[in-house]
Short mmCIF file of C-alpha atoms in Angstrom, two decimals:
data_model
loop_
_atom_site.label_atom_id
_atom_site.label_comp_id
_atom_site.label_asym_id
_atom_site.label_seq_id
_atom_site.Cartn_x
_atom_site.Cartn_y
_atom_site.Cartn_z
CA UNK C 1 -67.68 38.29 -40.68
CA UNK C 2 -68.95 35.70 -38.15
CA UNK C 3 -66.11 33.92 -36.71
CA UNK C 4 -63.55 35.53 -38.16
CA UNK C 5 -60.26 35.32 -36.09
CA UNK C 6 -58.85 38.55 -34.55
CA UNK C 7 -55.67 38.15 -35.76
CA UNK C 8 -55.90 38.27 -39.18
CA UNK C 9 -54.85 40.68 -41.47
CA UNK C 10 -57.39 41.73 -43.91
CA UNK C 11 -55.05 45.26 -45.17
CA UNK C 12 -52.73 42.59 -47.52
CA UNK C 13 -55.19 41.42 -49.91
CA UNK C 14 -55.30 41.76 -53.27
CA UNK C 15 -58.64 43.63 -54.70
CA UNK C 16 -61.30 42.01 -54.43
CA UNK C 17 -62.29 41.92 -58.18
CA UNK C 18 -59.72 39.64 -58.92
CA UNK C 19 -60.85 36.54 -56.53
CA UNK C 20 -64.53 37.37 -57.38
CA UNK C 21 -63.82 36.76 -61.33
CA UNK C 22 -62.37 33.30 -60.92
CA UNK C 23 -65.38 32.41 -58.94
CA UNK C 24 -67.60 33.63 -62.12
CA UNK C 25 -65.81 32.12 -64.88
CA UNK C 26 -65.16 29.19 -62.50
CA UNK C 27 -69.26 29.15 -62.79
CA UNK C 28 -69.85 29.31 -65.80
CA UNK C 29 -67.27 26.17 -66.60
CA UNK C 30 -69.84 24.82 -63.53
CA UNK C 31 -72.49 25.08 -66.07
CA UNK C 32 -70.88 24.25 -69.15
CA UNK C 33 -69.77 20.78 -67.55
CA UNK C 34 -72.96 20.19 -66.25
CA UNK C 35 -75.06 21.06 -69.33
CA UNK C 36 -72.47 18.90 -71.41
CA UNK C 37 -73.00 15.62 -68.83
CA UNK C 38 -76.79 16.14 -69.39
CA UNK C 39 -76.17 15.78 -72.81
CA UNK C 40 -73.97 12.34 -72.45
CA UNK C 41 -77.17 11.23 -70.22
CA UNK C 42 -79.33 11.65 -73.09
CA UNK C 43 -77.26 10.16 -75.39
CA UNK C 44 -75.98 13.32 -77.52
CA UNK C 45 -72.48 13.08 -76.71
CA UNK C 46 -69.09 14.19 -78.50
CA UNK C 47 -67.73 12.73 -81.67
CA UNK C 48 -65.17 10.67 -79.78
CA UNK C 49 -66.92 8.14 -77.08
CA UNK C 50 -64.72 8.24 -73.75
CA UNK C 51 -63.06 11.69 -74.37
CA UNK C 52 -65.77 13.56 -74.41
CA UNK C 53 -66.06 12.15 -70.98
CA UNK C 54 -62.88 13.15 -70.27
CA UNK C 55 -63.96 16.92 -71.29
CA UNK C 56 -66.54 17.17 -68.92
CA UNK C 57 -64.35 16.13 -66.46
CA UNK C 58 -61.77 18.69 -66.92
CA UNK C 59 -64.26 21.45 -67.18
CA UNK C 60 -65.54 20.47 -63.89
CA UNK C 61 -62.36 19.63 -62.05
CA UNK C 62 -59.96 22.29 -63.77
CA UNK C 63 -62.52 24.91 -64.91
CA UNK C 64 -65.12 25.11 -61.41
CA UNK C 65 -63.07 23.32 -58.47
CA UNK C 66 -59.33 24.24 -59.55
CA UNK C 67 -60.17 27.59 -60.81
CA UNK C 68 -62.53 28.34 -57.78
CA UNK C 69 -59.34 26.88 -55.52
CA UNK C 70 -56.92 29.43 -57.62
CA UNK C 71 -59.05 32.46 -56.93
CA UNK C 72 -59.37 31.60 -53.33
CA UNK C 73 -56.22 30.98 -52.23
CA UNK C 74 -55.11 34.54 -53.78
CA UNK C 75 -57.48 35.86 -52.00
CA UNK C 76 -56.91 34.09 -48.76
CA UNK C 77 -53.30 33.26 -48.48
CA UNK C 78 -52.44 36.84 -48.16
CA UNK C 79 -55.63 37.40 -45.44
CA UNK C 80 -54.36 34.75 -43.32
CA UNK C 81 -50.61 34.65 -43.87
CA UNK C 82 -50.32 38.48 -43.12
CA UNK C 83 -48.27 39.08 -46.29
CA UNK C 84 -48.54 40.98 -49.87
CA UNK C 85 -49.20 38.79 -52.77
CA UNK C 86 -46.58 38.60 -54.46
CA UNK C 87 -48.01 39.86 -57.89
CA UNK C 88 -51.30 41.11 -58.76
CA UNK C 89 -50.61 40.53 -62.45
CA UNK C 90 -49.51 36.72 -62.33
CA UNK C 91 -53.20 36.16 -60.58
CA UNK C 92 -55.09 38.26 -63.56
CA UNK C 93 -52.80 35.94 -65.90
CA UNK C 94 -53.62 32.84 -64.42
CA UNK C 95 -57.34 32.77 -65.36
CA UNK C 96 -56.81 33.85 -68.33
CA UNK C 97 -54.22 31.14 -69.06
CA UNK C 98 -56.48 28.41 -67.27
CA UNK C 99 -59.59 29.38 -68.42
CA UNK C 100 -58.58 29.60 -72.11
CA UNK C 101 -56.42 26.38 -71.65
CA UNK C 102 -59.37 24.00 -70.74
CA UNK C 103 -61.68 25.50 -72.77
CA UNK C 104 -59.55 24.64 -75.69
CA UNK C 105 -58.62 21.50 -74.02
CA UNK C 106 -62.55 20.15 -73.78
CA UNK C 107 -63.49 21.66 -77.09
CA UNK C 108 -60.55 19.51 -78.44
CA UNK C 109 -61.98 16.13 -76.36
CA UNK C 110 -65.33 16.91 -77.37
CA UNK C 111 -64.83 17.14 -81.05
CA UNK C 112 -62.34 14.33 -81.03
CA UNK C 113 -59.20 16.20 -82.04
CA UNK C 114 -56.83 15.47 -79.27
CA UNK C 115 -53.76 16.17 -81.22
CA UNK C 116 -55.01 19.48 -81.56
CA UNK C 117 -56.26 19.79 -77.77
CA UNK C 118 -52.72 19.13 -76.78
CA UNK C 119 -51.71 23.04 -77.60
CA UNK C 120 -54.83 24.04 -75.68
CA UNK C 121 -53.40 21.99 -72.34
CA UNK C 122 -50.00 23.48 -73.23
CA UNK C 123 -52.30 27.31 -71.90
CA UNK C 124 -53.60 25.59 -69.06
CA UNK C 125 -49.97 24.16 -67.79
CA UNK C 126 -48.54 27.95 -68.21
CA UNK C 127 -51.32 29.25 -66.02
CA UNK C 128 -50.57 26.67 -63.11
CA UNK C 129 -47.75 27.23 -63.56
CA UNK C 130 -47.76 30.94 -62.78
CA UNK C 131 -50.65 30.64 -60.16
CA UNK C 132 -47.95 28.27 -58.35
CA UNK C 133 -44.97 30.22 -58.95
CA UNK C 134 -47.04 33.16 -57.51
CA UNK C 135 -48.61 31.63 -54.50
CA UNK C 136 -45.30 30.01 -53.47
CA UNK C 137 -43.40 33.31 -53.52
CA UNK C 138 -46.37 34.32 -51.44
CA UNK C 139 -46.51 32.08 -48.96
CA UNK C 140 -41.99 31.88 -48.62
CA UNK C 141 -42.64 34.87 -47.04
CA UNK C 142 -44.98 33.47 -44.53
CA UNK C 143 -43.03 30.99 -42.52
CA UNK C 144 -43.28 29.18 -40.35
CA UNK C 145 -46.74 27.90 -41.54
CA UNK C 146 -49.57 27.40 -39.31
CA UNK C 147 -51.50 24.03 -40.61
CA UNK C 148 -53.24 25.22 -43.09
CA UNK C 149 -50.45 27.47 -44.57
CA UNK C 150 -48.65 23.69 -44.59
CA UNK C 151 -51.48 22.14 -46.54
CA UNK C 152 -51.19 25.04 -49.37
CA UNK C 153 -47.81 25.12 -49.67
CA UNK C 154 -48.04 20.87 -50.09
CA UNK C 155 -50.97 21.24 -52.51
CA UNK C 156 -49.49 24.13 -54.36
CA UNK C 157 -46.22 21.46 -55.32
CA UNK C 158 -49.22 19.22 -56.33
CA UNK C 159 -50.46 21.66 -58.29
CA UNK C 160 -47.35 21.98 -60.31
CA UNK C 161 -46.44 18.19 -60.57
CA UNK C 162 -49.98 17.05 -62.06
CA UNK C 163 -49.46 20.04 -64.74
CA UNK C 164 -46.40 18.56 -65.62
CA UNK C 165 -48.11 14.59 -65.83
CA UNK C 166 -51.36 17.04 -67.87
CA UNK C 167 -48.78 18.78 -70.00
CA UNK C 168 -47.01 15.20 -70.60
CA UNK C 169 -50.24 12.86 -71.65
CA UNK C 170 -51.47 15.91 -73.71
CA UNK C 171 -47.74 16.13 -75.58
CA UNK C 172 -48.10 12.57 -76.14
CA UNK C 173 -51.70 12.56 -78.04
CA UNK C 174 -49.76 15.07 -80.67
CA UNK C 175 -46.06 13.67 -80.73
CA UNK C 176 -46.21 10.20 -79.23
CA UNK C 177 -43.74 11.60 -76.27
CA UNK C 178 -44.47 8.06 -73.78
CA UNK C 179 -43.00 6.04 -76.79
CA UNK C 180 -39.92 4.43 -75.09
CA UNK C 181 -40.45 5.73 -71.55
CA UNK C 182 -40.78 2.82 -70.16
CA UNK C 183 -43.90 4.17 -68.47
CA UNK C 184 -47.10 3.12 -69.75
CA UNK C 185 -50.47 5.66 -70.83
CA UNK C 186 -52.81 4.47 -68.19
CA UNK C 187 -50.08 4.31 -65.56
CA UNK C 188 -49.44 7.95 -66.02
CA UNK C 189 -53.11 8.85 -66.14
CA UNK C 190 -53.83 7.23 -62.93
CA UNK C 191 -50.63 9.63 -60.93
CA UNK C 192 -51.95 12.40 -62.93
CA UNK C 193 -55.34 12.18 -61.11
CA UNK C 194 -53.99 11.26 -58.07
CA UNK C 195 -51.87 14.53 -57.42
CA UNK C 196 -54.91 16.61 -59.32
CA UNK C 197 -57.54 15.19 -57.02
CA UNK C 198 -56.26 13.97 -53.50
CA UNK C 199 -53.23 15.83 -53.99
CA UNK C 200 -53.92 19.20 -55.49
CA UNK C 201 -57.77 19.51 -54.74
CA UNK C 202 -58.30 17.72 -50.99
CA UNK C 203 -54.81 18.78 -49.83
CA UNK C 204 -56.62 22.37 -50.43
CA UNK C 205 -59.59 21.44 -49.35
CA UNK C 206 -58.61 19.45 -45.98
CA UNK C 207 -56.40 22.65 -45.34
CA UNK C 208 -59.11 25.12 -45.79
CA UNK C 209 -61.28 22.87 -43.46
CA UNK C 210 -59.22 23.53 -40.44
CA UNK C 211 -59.75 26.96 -40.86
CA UNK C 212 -63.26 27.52 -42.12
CA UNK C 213 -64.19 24.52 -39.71
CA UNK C 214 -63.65 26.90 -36.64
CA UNK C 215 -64.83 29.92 -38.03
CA UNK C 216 -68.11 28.87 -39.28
CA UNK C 217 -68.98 26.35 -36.35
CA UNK C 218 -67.17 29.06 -33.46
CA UNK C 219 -65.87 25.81 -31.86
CA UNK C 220 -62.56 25.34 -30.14
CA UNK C 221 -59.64 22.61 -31.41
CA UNK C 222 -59.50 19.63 -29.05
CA UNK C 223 -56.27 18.49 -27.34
CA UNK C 224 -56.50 14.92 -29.26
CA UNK C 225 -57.97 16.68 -32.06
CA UNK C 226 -54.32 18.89 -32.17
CA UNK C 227 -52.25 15.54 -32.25
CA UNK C 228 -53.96 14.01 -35.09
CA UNK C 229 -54.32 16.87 -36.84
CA UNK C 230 -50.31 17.03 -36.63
CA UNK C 231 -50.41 13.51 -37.43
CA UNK C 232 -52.55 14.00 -40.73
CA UNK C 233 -50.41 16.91 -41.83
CA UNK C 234 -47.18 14.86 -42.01
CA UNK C 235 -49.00 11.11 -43.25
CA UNK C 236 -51.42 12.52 -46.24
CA UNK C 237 -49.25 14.37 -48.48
CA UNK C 238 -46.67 11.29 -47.73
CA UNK C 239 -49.42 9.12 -49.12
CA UNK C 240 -50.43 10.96 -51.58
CA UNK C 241 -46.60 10.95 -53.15
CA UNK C 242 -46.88 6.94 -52.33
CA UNK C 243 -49.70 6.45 -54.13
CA UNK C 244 -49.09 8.37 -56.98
CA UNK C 245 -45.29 6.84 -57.49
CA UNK C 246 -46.57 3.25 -57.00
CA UNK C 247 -49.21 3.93 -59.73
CA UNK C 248 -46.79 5.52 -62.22
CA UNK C 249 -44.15 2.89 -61.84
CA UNK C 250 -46.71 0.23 -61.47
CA UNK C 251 -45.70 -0.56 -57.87
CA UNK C 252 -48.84 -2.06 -55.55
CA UNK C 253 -47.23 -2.34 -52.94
CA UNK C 254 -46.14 1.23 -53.08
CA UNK C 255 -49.47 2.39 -54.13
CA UNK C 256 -51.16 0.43 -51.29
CA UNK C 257 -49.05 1.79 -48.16
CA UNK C 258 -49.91 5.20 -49.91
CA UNK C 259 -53.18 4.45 -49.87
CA UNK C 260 -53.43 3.72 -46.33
CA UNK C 261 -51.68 7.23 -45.22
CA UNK C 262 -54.29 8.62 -47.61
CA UNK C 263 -57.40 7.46 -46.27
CA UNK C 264 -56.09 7.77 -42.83
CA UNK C 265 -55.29 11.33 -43.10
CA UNK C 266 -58.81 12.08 -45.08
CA UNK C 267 -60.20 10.13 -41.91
CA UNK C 268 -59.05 12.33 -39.72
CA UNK C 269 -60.27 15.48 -41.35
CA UNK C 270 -63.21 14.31 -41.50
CA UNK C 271 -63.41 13.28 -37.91
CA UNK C 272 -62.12 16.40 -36.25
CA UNK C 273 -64.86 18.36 -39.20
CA UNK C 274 -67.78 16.14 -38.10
CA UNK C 275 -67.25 16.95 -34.30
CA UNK C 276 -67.16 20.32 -35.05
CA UNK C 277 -70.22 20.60 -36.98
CA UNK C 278 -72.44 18.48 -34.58
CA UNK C 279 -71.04 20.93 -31.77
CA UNK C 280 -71.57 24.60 -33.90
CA UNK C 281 -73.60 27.24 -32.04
CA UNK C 282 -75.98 29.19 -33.42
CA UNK C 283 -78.15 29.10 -36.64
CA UNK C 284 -77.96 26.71 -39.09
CA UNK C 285 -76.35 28.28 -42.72
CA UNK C 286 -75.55 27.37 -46.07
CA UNK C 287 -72.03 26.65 -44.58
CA UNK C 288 -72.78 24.06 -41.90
CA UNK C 289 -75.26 21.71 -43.53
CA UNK C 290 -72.87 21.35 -46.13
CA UNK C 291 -69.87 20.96 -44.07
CA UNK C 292 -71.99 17.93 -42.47
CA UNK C 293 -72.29 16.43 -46.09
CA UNK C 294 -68.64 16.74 -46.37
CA UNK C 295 -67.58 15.15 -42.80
CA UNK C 296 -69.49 11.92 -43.24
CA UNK C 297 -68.64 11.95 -47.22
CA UNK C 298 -65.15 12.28 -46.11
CA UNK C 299 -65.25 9.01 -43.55
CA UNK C 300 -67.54 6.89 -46.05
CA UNK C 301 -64.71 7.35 -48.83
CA UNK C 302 -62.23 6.79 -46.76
CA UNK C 303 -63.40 3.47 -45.33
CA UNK C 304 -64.50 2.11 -48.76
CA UNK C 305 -61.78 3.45 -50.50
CA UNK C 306 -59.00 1.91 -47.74
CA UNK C 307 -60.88 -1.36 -48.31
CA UNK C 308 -60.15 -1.07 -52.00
CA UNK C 309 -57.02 0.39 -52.57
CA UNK C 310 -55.08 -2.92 -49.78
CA UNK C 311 -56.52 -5.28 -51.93
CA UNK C 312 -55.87 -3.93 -55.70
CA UNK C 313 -54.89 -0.05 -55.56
CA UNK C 314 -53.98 0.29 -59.50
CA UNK C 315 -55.98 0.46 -62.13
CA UNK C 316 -58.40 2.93 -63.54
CA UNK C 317 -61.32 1.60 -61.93
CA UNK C 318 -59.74 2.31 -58.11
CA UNK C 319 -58.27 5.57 -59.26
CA UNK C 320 -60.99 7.26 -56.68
CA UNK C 321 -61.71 4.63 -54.29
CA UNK C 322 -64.06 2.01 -54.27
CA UNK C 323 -65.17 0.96 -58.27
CA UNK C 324 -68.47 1.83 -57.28
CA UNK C 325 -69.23 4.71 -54.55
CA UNK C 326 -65.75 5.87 -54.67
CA UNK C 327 -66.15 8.73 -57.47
CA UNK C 328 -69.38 9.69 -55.80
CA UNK C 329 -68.00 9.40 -52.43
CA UNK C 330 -64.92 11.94 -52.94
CA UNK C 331 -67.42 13.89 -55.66
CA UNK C 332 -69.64 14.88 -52.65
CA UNK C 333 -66.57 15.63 -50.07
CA UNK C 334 -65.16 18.17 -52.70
CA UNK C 335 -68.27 19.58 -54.09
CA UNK C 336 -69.93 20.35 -51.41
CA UNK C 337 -67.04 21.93 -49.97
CA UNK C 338 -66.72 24.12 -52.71
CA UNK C 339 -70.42 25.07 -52.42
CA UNK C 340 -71.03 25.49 -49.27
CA UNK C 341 -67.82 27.49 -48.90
CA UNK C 342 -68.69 29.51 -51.92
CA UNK C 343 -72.35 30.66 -49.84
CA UNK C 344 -70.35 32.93 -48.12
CA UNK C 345 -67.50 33.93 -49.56
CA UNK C 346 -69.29 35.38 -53.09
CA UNK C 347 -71.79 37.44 -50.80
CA UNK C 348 -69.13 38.51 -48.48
CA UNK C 349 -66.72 39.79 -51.20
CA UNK C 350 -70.05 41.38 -52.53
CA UNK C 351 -70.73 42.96 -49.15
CA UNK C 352 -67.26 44.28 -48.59
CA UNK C 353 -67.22 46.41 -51.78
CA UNK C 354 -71.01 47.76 -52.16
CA UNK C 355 -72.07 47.99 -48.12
CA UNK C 356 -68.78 48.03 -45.66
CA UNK C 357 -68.08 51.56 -46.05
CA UNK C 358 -72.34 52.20 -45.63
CA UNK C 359 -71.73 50.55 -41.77
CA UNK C 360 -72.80 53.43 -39.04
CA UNK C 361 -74.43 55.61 -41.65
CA UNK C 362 -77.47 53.33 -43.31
CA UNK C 363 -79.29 50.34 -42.45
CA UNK C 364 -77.00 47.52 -44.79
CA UNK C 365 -78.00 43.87 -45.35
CA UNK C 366 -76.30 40.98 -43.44
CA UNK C 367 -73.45 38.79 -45.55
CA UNK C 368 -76.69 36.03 -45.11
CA UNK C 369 -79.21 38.56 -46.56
CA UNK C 370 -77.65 38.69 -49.91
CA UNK C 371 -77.88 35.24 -51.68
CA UNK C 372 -81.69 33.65 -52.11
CA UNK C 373 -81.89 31.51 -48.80
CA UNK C 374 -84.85 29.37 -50.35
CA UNK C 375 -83.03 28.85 -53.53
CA UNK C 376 -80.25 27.29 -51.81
CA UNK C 377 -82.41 25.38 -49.51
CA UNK C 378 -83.40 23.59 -52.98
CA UNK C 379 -80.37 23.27 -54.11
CA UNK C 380 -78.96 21.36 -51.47
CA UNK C 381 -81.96 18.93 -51.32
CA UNK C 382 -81.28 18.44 -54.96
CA UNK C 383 -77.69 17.82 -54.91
CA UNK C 384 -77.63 15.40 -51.62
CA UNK C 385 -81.17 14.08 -52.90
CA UNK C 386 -79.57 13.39 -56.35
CA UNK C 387 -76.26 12.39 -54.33
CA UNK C 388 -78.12 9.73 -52.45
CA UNK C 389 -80.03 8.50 -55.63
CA UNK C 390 -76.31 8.02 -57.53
CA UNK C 391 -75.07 6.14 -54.75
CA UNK C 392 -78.40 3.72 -54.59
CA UNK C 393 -77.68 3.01 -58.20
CA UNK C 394 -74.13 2.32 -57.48
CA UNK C 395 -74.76 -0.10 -55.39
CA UNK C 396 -77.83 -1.86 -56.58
CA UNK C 397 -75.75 -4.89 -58.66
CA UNK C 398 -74.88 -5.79 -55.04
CA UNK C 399 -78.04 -5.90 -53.93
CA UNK C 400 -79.31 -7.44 -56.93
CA UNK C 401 -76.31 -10.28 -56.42
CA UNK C 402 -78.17 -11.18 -52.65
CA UNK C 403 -80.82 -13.08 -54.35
CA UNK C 404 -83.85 -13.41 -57.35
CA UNK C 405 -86.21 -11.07 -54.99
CA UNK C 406 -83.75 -7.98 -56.06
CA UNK C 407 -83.99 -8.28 -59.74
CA UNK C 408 -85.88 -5.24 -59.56
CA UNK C 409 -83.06 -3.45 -58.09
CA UNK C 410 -80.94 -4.33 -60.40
CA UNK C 411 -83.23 -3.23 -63.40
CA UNK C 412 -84.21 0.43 -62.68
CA UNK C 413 -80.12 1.04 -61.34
CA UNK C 414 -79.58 2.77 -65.04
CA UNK C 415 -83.21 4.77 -64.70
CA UNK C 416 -81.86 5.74 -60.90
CA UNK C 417 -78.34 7.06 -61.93
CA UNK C 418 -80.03 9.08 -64.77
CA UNK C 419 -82.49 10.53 -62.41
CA UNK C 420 -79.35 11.45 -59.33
CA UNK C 421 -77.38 12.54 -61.76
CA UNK C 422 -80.06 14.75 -63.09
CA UNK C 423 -80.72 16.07 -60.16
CA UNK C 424 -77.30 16.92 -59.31
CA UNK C 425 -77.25 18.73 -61.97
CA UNK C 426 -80.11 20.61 -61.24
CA UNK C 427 -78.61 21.75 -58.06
CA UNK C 428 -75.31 22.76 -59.52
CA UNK C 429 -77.25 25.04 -61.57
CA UNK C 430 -79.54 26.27 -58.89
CA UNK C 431 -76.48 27.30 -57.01
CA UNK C 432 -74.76 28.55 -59.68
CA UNK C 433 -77.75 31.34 -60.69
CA UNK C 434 -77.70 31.99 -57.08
CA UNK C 435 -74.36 33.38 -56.86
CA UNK C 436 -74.49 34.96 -59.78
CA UNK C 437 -77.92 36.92 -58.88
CA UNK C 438 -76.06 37.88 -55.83
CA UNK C 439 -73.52 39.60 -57.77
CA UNK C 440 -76.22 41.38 -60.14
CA UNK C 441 -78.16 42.19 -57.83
CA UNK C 442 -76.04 43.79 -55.28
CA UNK C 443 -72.61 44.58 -57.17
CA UNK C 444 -73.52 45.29 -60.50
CA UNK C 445 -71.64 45.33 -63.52
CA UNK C 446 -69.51 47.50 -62.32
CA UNK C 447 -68.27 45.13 -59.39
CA UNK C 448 -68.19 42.52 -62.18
CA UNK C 449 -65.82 44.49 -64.00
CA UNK C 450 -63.80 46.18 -61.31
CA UNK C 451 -64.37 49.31 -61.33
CA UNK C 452 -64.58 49.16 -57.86
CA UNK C 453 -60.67 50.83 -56.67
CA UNK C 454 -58.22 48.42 -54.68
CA UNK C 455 -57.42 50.87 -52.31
CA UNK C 456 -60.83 51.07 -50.97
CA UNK C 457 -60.99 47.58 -51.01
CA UNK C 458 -58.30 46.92 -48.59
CA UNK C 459 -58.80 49.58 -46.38
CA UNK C 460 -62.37 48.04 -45.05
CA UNK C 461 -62.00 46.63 -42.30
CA UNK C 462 -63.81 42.59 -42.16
CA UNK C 463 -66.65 42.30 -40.39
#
């Protein structure tokens, strides 16, 4: 595997089967969310208006990124933290759990029965749960962590504490458990996202980054870029704590000095990611041009969303940023991480089982050679095309505000979001069949299934 450090220690993983079916189910949840958004676009949504957005949003957060995060970080933990994982069986149980769990949990949304969606949740809790009780065994033994060992271990206690804020606002839709708390509905909703999605989700993500960063764009750390990456490790998961507290208890100035750390720390990521892409060798892939995405996604939220969150940082409007690029903004920093990350690692757990072994005695395909390089070309032009057009829209009432001449602007915003959206959508589906013809194509059912024995699995060495 291109840039693939020496040192790691591939013989610890678990079989490969088991990452490779989160990534599957954690596409099909890809395309359930996005066929159900199409369907709000047109008009045909649930029989409750505002959850059935709230569906779509956990099948796309919890069912693709989270459950795409889960499967990855039991396969990878182990690879890079030169240690067992700690059991096989919690990481089969986890997907099950999750998968079931939000699937039951949007149905519920969708149909307007949150009352009975709240057992459904009570699934998806128990399979965090045991996905964090697993990786954190996993990773005790791995001490002292390296920097992105640091970021797991921080987003795996993120994990855990916006399963127990899930678990708490689903118990309260069927037995009224806020009543008397002292702590209001929205107030818990907006922690709740915050440790999901800049705790959970870009803790993992930002921790990832500063290994796939050098391994896909063979580029060596910087002496300033080792001091603020130390700096970043302690200030963001501070921040993200900050923020979450000061929107629970209703504290802005809390919430605003965790703000800061926040976008400070996603600054910096992004900074030390966007040097390293403009300074890659070799070829362009899959990887890189999405990594770019991500590095200047990354500094745009952070500026507009630092801007934001000093003046007014509660409030469900804020919750990602700035009211009107900031959910697009952090969108495109963790979807196109997931993506572009995803254009390897499907093909290369494909490649491992059906070719490594072939190496010496037939001619085998390249990692690169497996997934449909045109298909994704479209796919990304749709996304960051559709990305682009999203934004435009979100910012047209500004434009519109600068004077009569931009009335126009102002009128075809609604047509403009439909079409970006749209086209997103397209994309996620483009990418989605991709990976999935990869698999069929070159694993088989049998792959799919697992027929494929773990001991072979980890004795192959990476390339």
């Amino acid at each position: 595997m291109r840039g693939v450090p020496g040192d790691l220690t591939t013989s610890t993983r678990p079989p490969t089967t088991i990452p490779l079916r989160h990534f599957l189910v954690a596409l099909a949840f890809l395309v359930a969310g996005g066929g159900l958004a199409l369907l709000r676009a047109a008009g045909l949504a649930g029989t409750a208006p505002g959850l059935d957005g709230i569906a779509v949003a956990h099948l796309l957060l919890v069912g693709w990124v989270c459950l795409t995060i889960l499967g990855a970080m039991t396969q990878f933990v182990p690879v890079w933290s030169g240690v067992e994982i700690h059991s096989e069986r919690l990481a089969t149980l986890q997907l099950v759990a999750v998968a079931v769990g939000v699937t039951g949990l949007a149905a519920g949304l969708w149909l307007g029965r949150p009352a009975d969606a709240a057992l459904m949740a009570g699934v998806m809790v128990l399979g965090i749960g045991a996905f964090a009780y697993n990786i954190s065994r996993t990773l005790w033994r791995a001490r002292p962590f390296d920097t992105t060992e640091a970021h797991f271990a921080l987003a795996v206690g993120f994990f855990a504490l916006a399963a127990v804020l899930g678990g708490t606002l689903a118990a309260d839709y069927r037995w009224g458990v806020l009543a008397g708390s002292g702590l209001s509905r929205p107030a818990v909703v907006d922690a709740h996202v915050t440790l999901a999605v800049l705790g959970a989700v870009v803790t993992t993500v930002i921790g990832a980054l500063y290994q796939l960063g050098p391994m896909f764009t063979q580029t060596d750390e910087l002496a300033v870029e080792t001091r603020a990456t130390r700096v970043e490790t302690a200030a963001y998961p501070v921040g993200v704590l900050a923020l979450a507290a000061g929107r629970l208890v209703e504290a802005s100035p809390v919430a605003a000095v965790g703000g800061v750390l926040v976008t400070g720390g996603a600054a910096v990521a992004g900074a030390i990611l966007l040097r390293r892409v403009r300074d890659a060798t070799g070829a362009a892939t899959p990887m890189l041009s999405r990594y770019a995405v991500v590095a200047v996604a990354a500094l745009a939220w952070s500026a507009t969303a630092l801007a934001s969150w000093i003046r007014a940082p509660l409030g469900p409007d804020v919750r990602f940023g700035h009211p009107a690029v900031g959910p697009v903004l952090l969108g495109a920093l963790i979807g196109f991480v997931v993506v572009g990350s995803l254009y390897h690692v499907v093909p290369f757990i494909v490649w491992l089982d059906r070719y490594a072994d072939r190496v010496g005695l037939e001619r085998v395909p390249a990692i690169d050679d497996l997934y449909d390089a045109r298909v994704a070309t479209v796919d990304l032009a749709a996304t960051l095309g559709g990305t682009v057009l999203v934004l435009a829209a979100a910012v047209s009432p500004a434009v519109a505000s600068l004077g009569a001449d931009w009335s126009v602007a102002a009128g075809t915003g609604g047509l403009v979001h439909t079409v970006g959206g749209a086209l997103v959508v397209v994309g996620a589906l483009l990418f989605a069949g991709n990976m999935v013809g990869t698999v069929i194509r070159h694993g088989g059912v049998q792959l799919v299934r697992g027929a494929v024995r773990a001991s072979e699995a980890s004795d192959t060495p990476e390339r």
